[in-house]
Amino acid sequence: MNLAVFASGTGSNFQALVDDPAIFPAIKLLVCDKKTAAVIGRAEQAGIPVFVFAAKEYADKASFEQEILDELAYYSIDLCVLAGYMRLIGPTLLGAFQNRIVNLHPSLLPVFPGKDAIGQAYRAQVKETGVTAHFVDSGMDTGPVIAQEKIAIEKEDTMETLTEKIHRVEHRFYPAVVKQLMASRKEVE
Ligand code: GRF
């Protein structure tokens, strides 16, 4: 199975996927929407081709998603793995990759969707939060859940310690989910 990872920023989750010897050979492409993103350097270091684009240079989402689709076809991509890709996926990509796009979100969806999910949970003073892997649909973090892991928020946690805890879990959790998908081609029921 050939994977494309989509990311916009630091790319620590991209790195966790690259560092897994069972996943690395399957990663054929990084798709990135930010020319200055640190994740690009990580891909270059790993020898993974990068398709980087600036949305504002296109007329609309359909135009850049069509170019992404061409890249996905070139590399015979089967599964798109979003890891901090800060854009909603539009009908062009969704139509071509139905139930073949997965995302990682740092909360126990359906609670705390959207941006700053860790901060949302922290400020809400809930006792636990977590991470979710889900298939992507047209909504913001609304697609069918594949797997979740809970993380306790302790009294002494700060935003920094909570963020660190969540990232530590993500870096173990997401590669495990991706491997499960690669092995079983889990479908949406
Ligand atoms: C992660 O917390 C992920 O859950 C969210 O975006 C963040 C990406 O972090 N979707 P990184 O770029 O992988 O370090």
Short mmCIF file of N, CA, C and O in Angstrom, two decimals, residues 35-137:
data_model
loop_
_atom_site.label_atom_id
_atom_site.label_comp_id
_atom_site.label_asym_id
_atom_site.label_seq_id
_atom_site.Cartn_x
_atom_site.Cartn_y
_atom_site.Cartn_z
N LYS A 35 5.14 26.65 2.25
CA LYS A 35 6.50 26.53 1.71
C LYS A 35 7.57 26.59 2.79
O LYS A 35 8.68 26.10 2.58
N THR A 36 7.25 27.19 3.94
CA THR A 36 8.26 27.35 4.99
C THR A 36 8.12 26.30 6.11
O THR A 36 8.81 26.41 7.13
N ALA A 37 7.25 25.33 5.94
CA ALA A 37 6.98 24.37 7.02
C ALA A 37 8.21 23.49 7.31
O ALA A 37 8.89 23.02 6.39
N ALA A 38 8.45 23.26 8.59
CA ALA A 38 9.60 22.44 9.01
C ALA A 38 9.49 21.00 8.50
O ALA A 38 10.51 20.33 8.30
N VAL A 39 8.27 20.55 8.27
CA VAL A 39 8.08 19.16 7.83
C VAL A 39 8.78 18.89 6.49
O VAL A 39 9.18 17.77 6.21
N ILE A 40 8.96 19.92 5.69
CA ILE A 40 9.59 19.74 4.37
C ILE A 40 11.03 19.26 4.54
O ILE A 40 11.48 18.34 3.85
N GLY A 41 11.74 19.86 5.48
CA GLY A 41 13.12 19.44 5.76
C GLY A 41 13.19 18.00 6.23
O GLY A 41 14.09 17.24 5.87
N ARG A 42 12.19 17.60 7.00
CA ARG A 42 12.16 16.21 7.49
C ARG A 42 12.00 15.24 6.31
O ARG A 42 12.62 14.18 6.28
N ALA A 43 11.13 15.61 5.35
CA ALA A 43 10.91 14.74 4.18
C ALA A 43 12.18 14.67 3.34
O ALA A 43 12.58 13.57 2.90
N GLU A 44 12.83 15.81 3.15
CA GLU A 44 14.06 15.82 2.35
C GLU A 44 15.13 14.94 3.00
O GLU A 44 15.80 14.16 2.34
N GLN A 45 15.21 15.07 4.31
CA GLN A 45 16.17 14.25 5.08
C GLN A 45 15.90 12.76 4.88
O GLN A 45 16.83 11.97 4.79
N ALA A 46 14.62 12.41 4.78
CA ALA A 46 14.23 11.00 4.65
C ALA A 46 14.21 10.55 3.19
O ALA A 46 13.93 9.39 2.89
N GLY A 47 14.45 11.49 2.26
CA GLY A 47 14.44 11.14 0.84
C GLY A 47 13.04 10.92 0.28
O GLY A 47 12.86 10.17 -0.68
N ILE A 48 12.06 11.57 0.89
CA ILE A 48 10.67 11.42 0.43
C ILE A 48 10.29 12.62 -0.44
O ILE A 48 10.49 13.77 -0.02
N PRO A 49 9.78 12.38 -1.65
CA PRO A 49 9.38 13.49 -2.52
C PRO A 49 8.33 14.39 -1.86
O PRO A 49 7.49 13.90 -1.09
N VAL A 50 8.41 15.68 -2.17
CA VAL A 50 7.49 16.65 -1.55
C VAL A 50 6.71 17.37 -2.65
O VAL A 50 7.31 17.83 -3.63
N PHE A 51 5.40 17.46 -2.49
CA PHE A 51 4.61 18.36 -3.33
C PHE A 51 4.17 19.50 -2.43
O PHE A 51 3.37 19.31 -1.51
N VAL A 52 4.75 20.68 -2.68
CA VAL A 52 4.39 21.83 -1.85
C VAL A 52 3.69 22.86 -2.72
O VAL A 52 4.06 23.07 -3.86
N PHE A 53 2.64 23.45 -2.17
CA PHE A 53 1.87 24.42 -2.95
C PHE A 53 1.40 25.54 -2.02
O PHE A 53 1.38 25.38 -0.80
N ALA A 54 1.05 26.68 -2.63
CA ALA A 54 0.47 27.80 -1.87
C ALA A 54 -0.95 28.00 -2.38
O ALA A 54 -1.15 28.33 -3.56
N ALA A 55 -1.91 27.78 -1.51
CA ALA A 55 -3.32 27.83 -1.93
C ALA A 55 -3.67 29.15 -2.61
O ALA A 55 -4.45 29.18 -3.56
N LYS A 56 -3.03 30.22 -2.15
CA LYS A 56 -3.40 31.54 -2.70
C LYS A 56 -2.95 31.73 -4.16
O LYS A 56 -3.40 32.65 -4.82
N GLU A 57 -2.13 30.83 -4.64
CA GLU A 57 -1.70 30.92 -6.04
C GLU A 57 -2.67 30.22 -6.99
O GLU A 57 -2.44 30.16 -8.19
N TYR A 58 -3.74 29.68 -6.43
CA TYR A 58 -4.73 28.98 -7.26
C TYR A 58 -6.07 29.71 -7.21
O TYR A 58 -6.36 30.42 -6.23
N ALA A 59 -6.87 29.50 -8.24
CA ALA A 59 -8.17 30.17 -8.32
C ALA A 59 -9.08 29.69 -7.19
O ALA A 59 -9.83 30.47 -6.60
N ASP A 60 -9.04 28.40 -6.89
CA ASP A 60 -9.93 27.85 -5.86
C ASP A 60 -9.40 26.51 -5.36
O ASP A 60 -8.39 26.00 -5.87
N LYS A 61 -10.09 25.95 -4.37
CA LYS A 61 -9.66 24.68 -3.76
C LYS A 61 -9.66 23.55 -4.78
O LYS A 61 -8.77 22.71 -4.79
N ALA A 62 -10.67 23.57 -5.68
CA ALA A 62 -10.74 22.49 -6.68
C ALA A 62 -9.47 22.46 -7.54
O ALA A 62 -8.99 21.39 -7.91
N SER A 63 -8.91 23.64 -7.83
CA SER A 63 -7.72 23.68 -8.71
C SER A 63 -6.50 23.08 -8.03
O SER A 63 -5.78 22.29 -8.62
N PHE A 64 -6.26 23.44 -6.76
CA PHE A 64 -5.06 22.84 -6.15
C PHE A 64 -5.30 21.39 -5.78
O PHE A 64 -4.39 20.56 -5.84
N GLU A 65 -6.54 21.05 -5.46
CA GLU A 65 -6.80 19.64 -5.15
C GLU A 65 -6.66 18.77 -6.41
O GLU A 65 -6.26 17.60 -6.32
N GLN A 66 -6.97 19.34 -7.56
CA GLN A 66 -6.78 18.58 -8.81
C GLN A 66 -5.29 18.30 -9.02
O GLN A 66 -4.90 17.19 -9.41
N GLU A 67 -4.46 19.28 -8.71
CA GLU A 67 -3.00 19.06 -8.83
C GLU A 67 -2.53 18.02 -7.84
O GLU A 67 -1.67 17.19 -8.14
N ILE A 68 -3.09 18.08 -6.62
CA ILE A 68 -2.73 17.06 -5.62
C ILE A 68 -3.13 15.68 -6.15
O ILE A 68 -2.37 14.72 -6.07
N LEU A 69 -4.34 15.60 -6.72
CA LEU A 69 -4.81 14.32 -7.26
C LEU A 69 -3.86 13.77 -8.33
O LEU A 69 -3.59 12.57 -8.37
N ASP A 70 -3.35 14.66 -9.18
CA ASP A 70 -2.41 14.23 -10.22
C ASP A 70 -1.15 13.63 -9.57
O ASP A 70 -0.64 12.62 -10.02
N GLU A 71 -0.68 14.28 -8.50
CA GLU A 71 0.50 13.77 -7.78
C GLU A 71 0.19 12.41 -7.14
O GLU A 71 1.01 11.50 -7.18
N LEU A 72 -0.99 12.31 -6.55
CA LEU A 72 -1.38 11.05 -5.90
C LEU A 72 -1.45 9.92 -6.94
O LEU A 72 -1.05 8.78 -6.67
N ALA A 73 -1.92 10.26 -8.12
CA ALA A 73 -2.01 9.25 -9.19
C ALA A 73 -0.60 8.86 -9.66
O ALA A 73 -0.30 7.68 -9.84
N TYR A 74 0.28 9.86 -9.79
CA TYR A 74 1.65 9.60 -10.24
C TYR A 74 2.35 8.60 -9.32
O TYR A 74 3.07 7.72 -9.77
N TYR A 75 2.12 8.75 -8.03
CA TYR A 75 2.77 7.86 -7.06
C TYR A 75 1.89 6.67 -6.66
O TYR A 75 2.19 5.96 -5.70
N SER A 76 0.81 6.46 -7.40
CA SER A 76 -0.12 5.34 -7.13
C SER A 76 -0.50 5.25 -5.65
O SER A 76 -0.40 4.19 -5.02
N ILE A 77 -0.93 6.39 -5.11
CA ILE A 77 -1.25 6.45 -3.68
C ILE A 77 -2.59 5.76 -3.40
O ILE A 77 -3.57 5.99 -4.10
N ASP A 78 -2.59 4.93 -2.36
CA ASP A 78 -3.82 4.25 -1.94
C ASP A 78 -4.49 4.94 -0.77
O ASP A 78 -5.71 4.90 -0.62
N LEU A 79 -3.67 5.52 0.13
CA LEU A 79 -4.21 6.06 1.37
C LEU A 79 -3.54 7.40 1.68
O LEU A 79 -2.31 7.51 1.61
N CYS A 80 -4.36 8.40 2.01
CA CYS A 80 -3.83 9.72 2.41
C CYS A 80 -3.88 9.81 3.93
O CYS A 80 -4.93 9.59 4.54
N VAL A 81 -2.75 10.15 4.53
CA VAL A 81 -2.62 10.19 5.99
C VAL A 81 -2.39 11.64 6.40
O VAL A 81 -1.31 12.19 6.16
N LEU A 82 -3.42 12.27 6.94
CA LEU A 82 -3.27 13.67 7.35
C LEU A 82 -2.61 13.71 8.73
O LEU A 82 -3.06 13.04 9.66
N ALA A 83 -1.56 14.52 8.82
CA ALA A 83 -0.84 14.64 10.10
C ALA A 83 -0.54 16.12 10.32
O ALA A 83 0.52 16.62 9.96
N GLY A 84 -1.56 16.82 10.82
CA GLY A 84 -1.38 18.26 11.02
C GLY A 84 -1.53 19.03 9.72
O GLY A 84 -0.85 20.03 9.51
N TYR A 85 -2.42 18.58 8.85
CA TYR A 85 -2.73 19.31 7.61
C TYR A 85 -3.89 20.25 7.94
O TYR A 85 -4.99 19.80 8.26
N MET A 86 -3.61 21.56 7.88
CA MET A 86 -4.53 22.53 8.47
C MET A 86 -5.57 23.05 7.46
O MET A 86 -5.82 24.25 7.39
N ARG A 87 -6.13 22.16 6.66
CA ARG A 87 -7.13 22.55 5.68
C ARG A 87 -8.24 21.54 5.62
O ARG A 87 -7.97 20.33 5.75
N LEU A 88 -9.44 22.01 5.36
CA LEU A 88 -10.55 21.08 5.11
C LEU A 88 -10.34 20.46 3.73
O LEU A 88 -9.94 21.15 2.79
N ILE A 89 -10.61 19.18 3.62
CA ILE A 89 -10.50 18.50 2.33
C ILE A 89 -11.79 18.77 1.54
O ILE A 89 -12.89 18.64 2.07
N GLY A 90 -11.63 19.14 0.28
CA GLY A 90 -12.79 19.49 -0.54
C GLY A 90 -13.31 18.31 -1.34
O GLY A 90 -12.73 17.22 -1.32
N PRO A 91 -14.40 18.55 -2.08
CA PRO A 91 -15.07 17.48 -2.82
C PRO A 91 -14.18 16.82 -3.88
O PRO A 91 -14.35 15.63 -4.17
N THR A 92 -13.21 17.55 -4.41
CA THR A 92 -12.35 16.97 -5.46
C THR A 92 -11.56 15.79 -4.90
O THR A 92 -11.55 14.69 -5.47
N LEU A 93 -10.90 16.01 -3.76
CA LEU A 93 -10.11 14.94 -3.14
C LEU A 93 -11.00 13.89 -2.49
O LEU A 93 -10.75 12.68 -2.60
N LEU A 94 -12.04 14.37 -1.81
CA LEU A 94 -12.93 13.44 -1.10
C LEU A 94 -13.60 12.47 -2.07
O LEU A 94 -13.73 11.28 -1.78
N GLY A 95 -14.01 13.00 -3.22
CA GLY A 95 -14.70 12.17 -4.21
C GLY A 95 -13.80 11.06 -4.73
O GLY A 95 -14.23 9.92 -4.92
N ALA A 96 -12.52 11.39 -4.93
CA ALA A 96 -11.59 10.41 -5.50
C ALA A 96 -11.05 9.45 -4.44
O ALA A 96 -10.63 8.35 -4.76
N PHE A 97 -11.03 9.88 -3.18
CA PHE A 97 -10.42 9.07 -2.12
C PHE A 97 -11.41 8.81 -0.98
O PHE A 97 -11.06 8.93 0.19
N GLN A 98 -12.61 8.41 -1.36
CA GLN A 98 -13.63 8.19 -0.34
C GLN A 98 -13.21 7.10 0.64
O GLN A 98 -12.81 6.00 0.23
N ASN A 99 -13.25 7.43 1.92
CA ASN A 99 -12.83 6.51 2.99
C ASN A 99 -11.38 6.06 2.84
O ASN A 99 -10.99 5.02 3.36
N ARG A 100 -10.60 6.86 2.15
CA ARG A 100 -9.17 6.54 2.02
C ARG A 100 -8.33 7.75 2.46
O ARG A 100 -7.21 7.92 2.02
N ILE A 101 -8.95 8.60 3.29
CA ILE A 101 -8.21 9.72 3.88
C ILE A 101 -8.43 9.62 5.39
O ILE A 101 -9.58 9.56 5.85
N VAL A 102 -7.33 9.59 6.14
CA VAL A 102 -7.45 9.51 7.60
C VAL A 102 -6.80 10.72 8.24
O VAL A 102 -5.88 11.31 7.68
N ASN A 103 -7.29 11.08 9.41
CA ASN A 103 -6.77 12.25 10.12
C ASN A 103 -6.52 11.90 11.58
O ASN A 103 -7.14 11.00 12.13
N LEU A 104 -5.61 12.66 12.17
CA LEU A 104 -5.29 12.54 13.59
C LEU A 104 -5.73 13.84 14.25
O LEU A 104 -5.41 14.92 13.76
N HIS A 105 -6.47 13.71 15.36
CA HIS A 105 -6.94 14.92 16.04
C HIS A 105 -6.67 14.79 17.54
O HIS A 105 -6.96 13.76 18.13
N PRO A 106 -6.15 15.88 18.16
CA PRO A 106 -5.75 15.77 19.57
C PRO A 106 -6.88 16.03 20.56
O PRO A 106 -6.76 16.88 21.46
N SER A 107 -7.99 15.32 20.41
CA SER A 107 -9.05 15.31 21.43
C SER A 107 -9.84 14.03 21.26
O SER A 107 -9.65 13.30 20.28
N LEU A 108 -10.75 13.79 22.19
CA LEU A 108 -11.65 12.64 22.06
C LEU A 108 -12.87 13.11 21.28
O LEU A 108 -13.87 13.51 21.87
N LEU A 109 -12.78 13.09 19.96
CA LEU A 109 -13.92 13.53 19.16
C LEU A 109 -15.16 12.71 19.53
O LEU A 109 -15.02 11.55 19.89
N PRO A 110 -16.36 13.26 19.50
CA PRO A 110 -16.71 14.53 18.88
C PRO A 110 -16.48 15.78 19.74
O PRO A 110 -16.84 16.87 19.29
N VAL A 111 -15.91 15.64 20.94
CA VAL A 111 -15.68 16.88 21.69
C VAL A 111 -14.39 17.56 21.23
O VAL A 111 -13.45 16.89 20.84
N PHE A 112 -14.40 18.87 21.31
CA PHE A 112 -13.27 19.73 20.96
C PHE A 112 -12.74 19.52 19.54
O PHE A 112 -11.56 19.25 19.33
N PRO A 113 -13.61 19.65 18.54
CA PRO A 113 -13.14 19.63 17.16
C PRO A 113 -12.46 20.97 16.81
O PRO A 113 -12.53 21.92 17.60
N GLY A 114 -11.85 21.03 15.65
CA GLY A 114 -11.30 22.30 15.16
C GLY A 114 -9.96 22.65 15.76
O GLY A 114 -9.27 21.79 16.31
N LYS A 115 -9.64 23.94 15.63
CA LYS A 115 -8.31 24.39 16.05
C LYS A 115 -8.13 24.38 17.57
O LYS A 115 -9.09 24.49 18.31
N ASP A 116 -6.88 24.28 18.00
CA ASP A 116 -6.48 24.36 19.40
C ASP A 116 -7.30 23.42 20.29
O ASP A 116 -7.80 23.81 21.35
N ALA A 117 -7.42 22.18 19.85
CA ALA A 117 -8.21 21.20 20.61
C ALA A 117 -7.60 20.96 22.00
O ALA A 117 -8.33 20.73 22.97
N ILE A 118 -6.28 21.01 22.09
CA ILE A 118 -5.64 20.76 23.39
C ILE A 118 -5.99 21.91 24.34
O ILE A 118 -6.38 21.69 25.49
N GLY A 119 -5.89 23.14 23.84
CA GLY A 119 -6.25 24.31 24.65
C GLY A 119 -7.73 24.32 25.03
O GLY A 119 -8.09 24.66 26.16
N GLN A 120 -8.57 23.90 24.09
CA GLN A 120 -10.02 23.84 24.39
C GLN A 120 -10.28 22.90 25.58
O GLN A 120 -11.03 23.23 26.49
N ALA A 121 -9.63 21.73 25.55
CA ALA A 121 -9.84 20.75 26.63
C ALA A 121 -9.26 21.28 27.93
O ALA A 121 -9.88 21.15 29.00
N TYR A 122 -8.09 21.88 27.85
CA TYR A 122 -7.43 22.39 29.06
C TYR A 122 -8.28 23.47 29.73
O TYR A 122 -8.51 23.43 30.94
N ARG A 123 -8.76 24.39 28.92
CA ARG A 123 -9.56 25.50 29.46
C ARG A 123 -10.91 25.03 29.99
O ARG A 123 -11.48 25.62 30.91
N ALA A 124 -11.43 23.95 29.41
CA ALA A 124 -12.73 23.42 29.87
C ALA A 124 -12.59 22.68 31.20
O ALA A 124 -13.59 22.28 31.79
N GLN A 125 -11.34 22.47 31.64
CA GLN A 125 -11.04 21.80 32.91
C GLN A 125 -11.66 20.42 33.01
O GLN A 125 -12.13 20.01 34.08
N VAL A 126 -11.68 19.71 31.89
CA VAL A 126 -12.18 18.33 31.91
C VAL A 126 -11.09 17.43 32.51
O VAL A 126 -9.92 17.79 32.54
N LYS A 127 -11.50 16.26 32.99
CA LYS A 127 -10.54 15.38 33.67
C LYS A 127 -9.76 14.51 32.70
O LYS A 127 -8.72 13.97 33.02
N GLU A 128 -10.35 14.34 31.51
CA GLU A 128 -9.58 13.58 30.52
C GLU A 128 -9.83 14.11 29.12
O GLU A 128 -10.88 14.68 28.82
N THR A 129 -8.80 13.93 28.30
CA THR A 129 -8.93 14.23 26.88
C THR A 129 -8.32 13.04 26.15
O THR A 129 -8.37 11.93 26.67
N GLY A 130 -7.76 13.25 24.97
CA GLY A 130 -7.18 12.10 24.29
C GLY A 130 -6.86 12.41 22.85
O GLY A 130 -6.73 13.57 22.46
N VAL A 131 -6.73 11.35 22.07
CA VAL A 131 -6.44 11.50 20.65
C VAL A 131 -7.39 10.61 19.86
O VAL A 131 -7.84 9.57 20.36
N THR A 132 -7.69 11.04 18.64
CA THR A 132 -8.62 10.30 17.78
C THR A 132 -8.03 10.16 16.39
O THR A 132 -7.50 11.13 15.85
N ALA A 133 -8.17 8.98 15.82
CA ALA A 133 -7.91 8.80 14.39
C ALA A 133 -9.26 8.55 13.73
O ALA A 133 -10.07 7.77 14.25
N HIS A 134 -9.51 9.25 12.64
CA HIS A 134 -10.82 9.10 11.99
C HIS A 134 -10.70 9.23 10.49
O HIS A 134 -9.76 9.86 9.98
N PHE A 135 -11.68 8.65 9.80
CA PHE A 135 -11.77 8.88 8.36
C PHE A 135 -12.26 10.30 8.14
O PHE A 135 -13.03 10.83 8.96
N VAL A 136 -11.84 10.90 7.04
CA VAL A 136 -12.18 12.30 6.78
C VAL A 136 -13.43 12.38 5.91
O VAL A 136 -13.55 11.65 4.92
N ASP A 137 -14.33 13.25 6.33
CA ASP A 137 -15.47 13.59 5.48
C ASP A 137 -15.45 15.10 5.27
O ASP A 137 -14.45 15.76 5.56
#
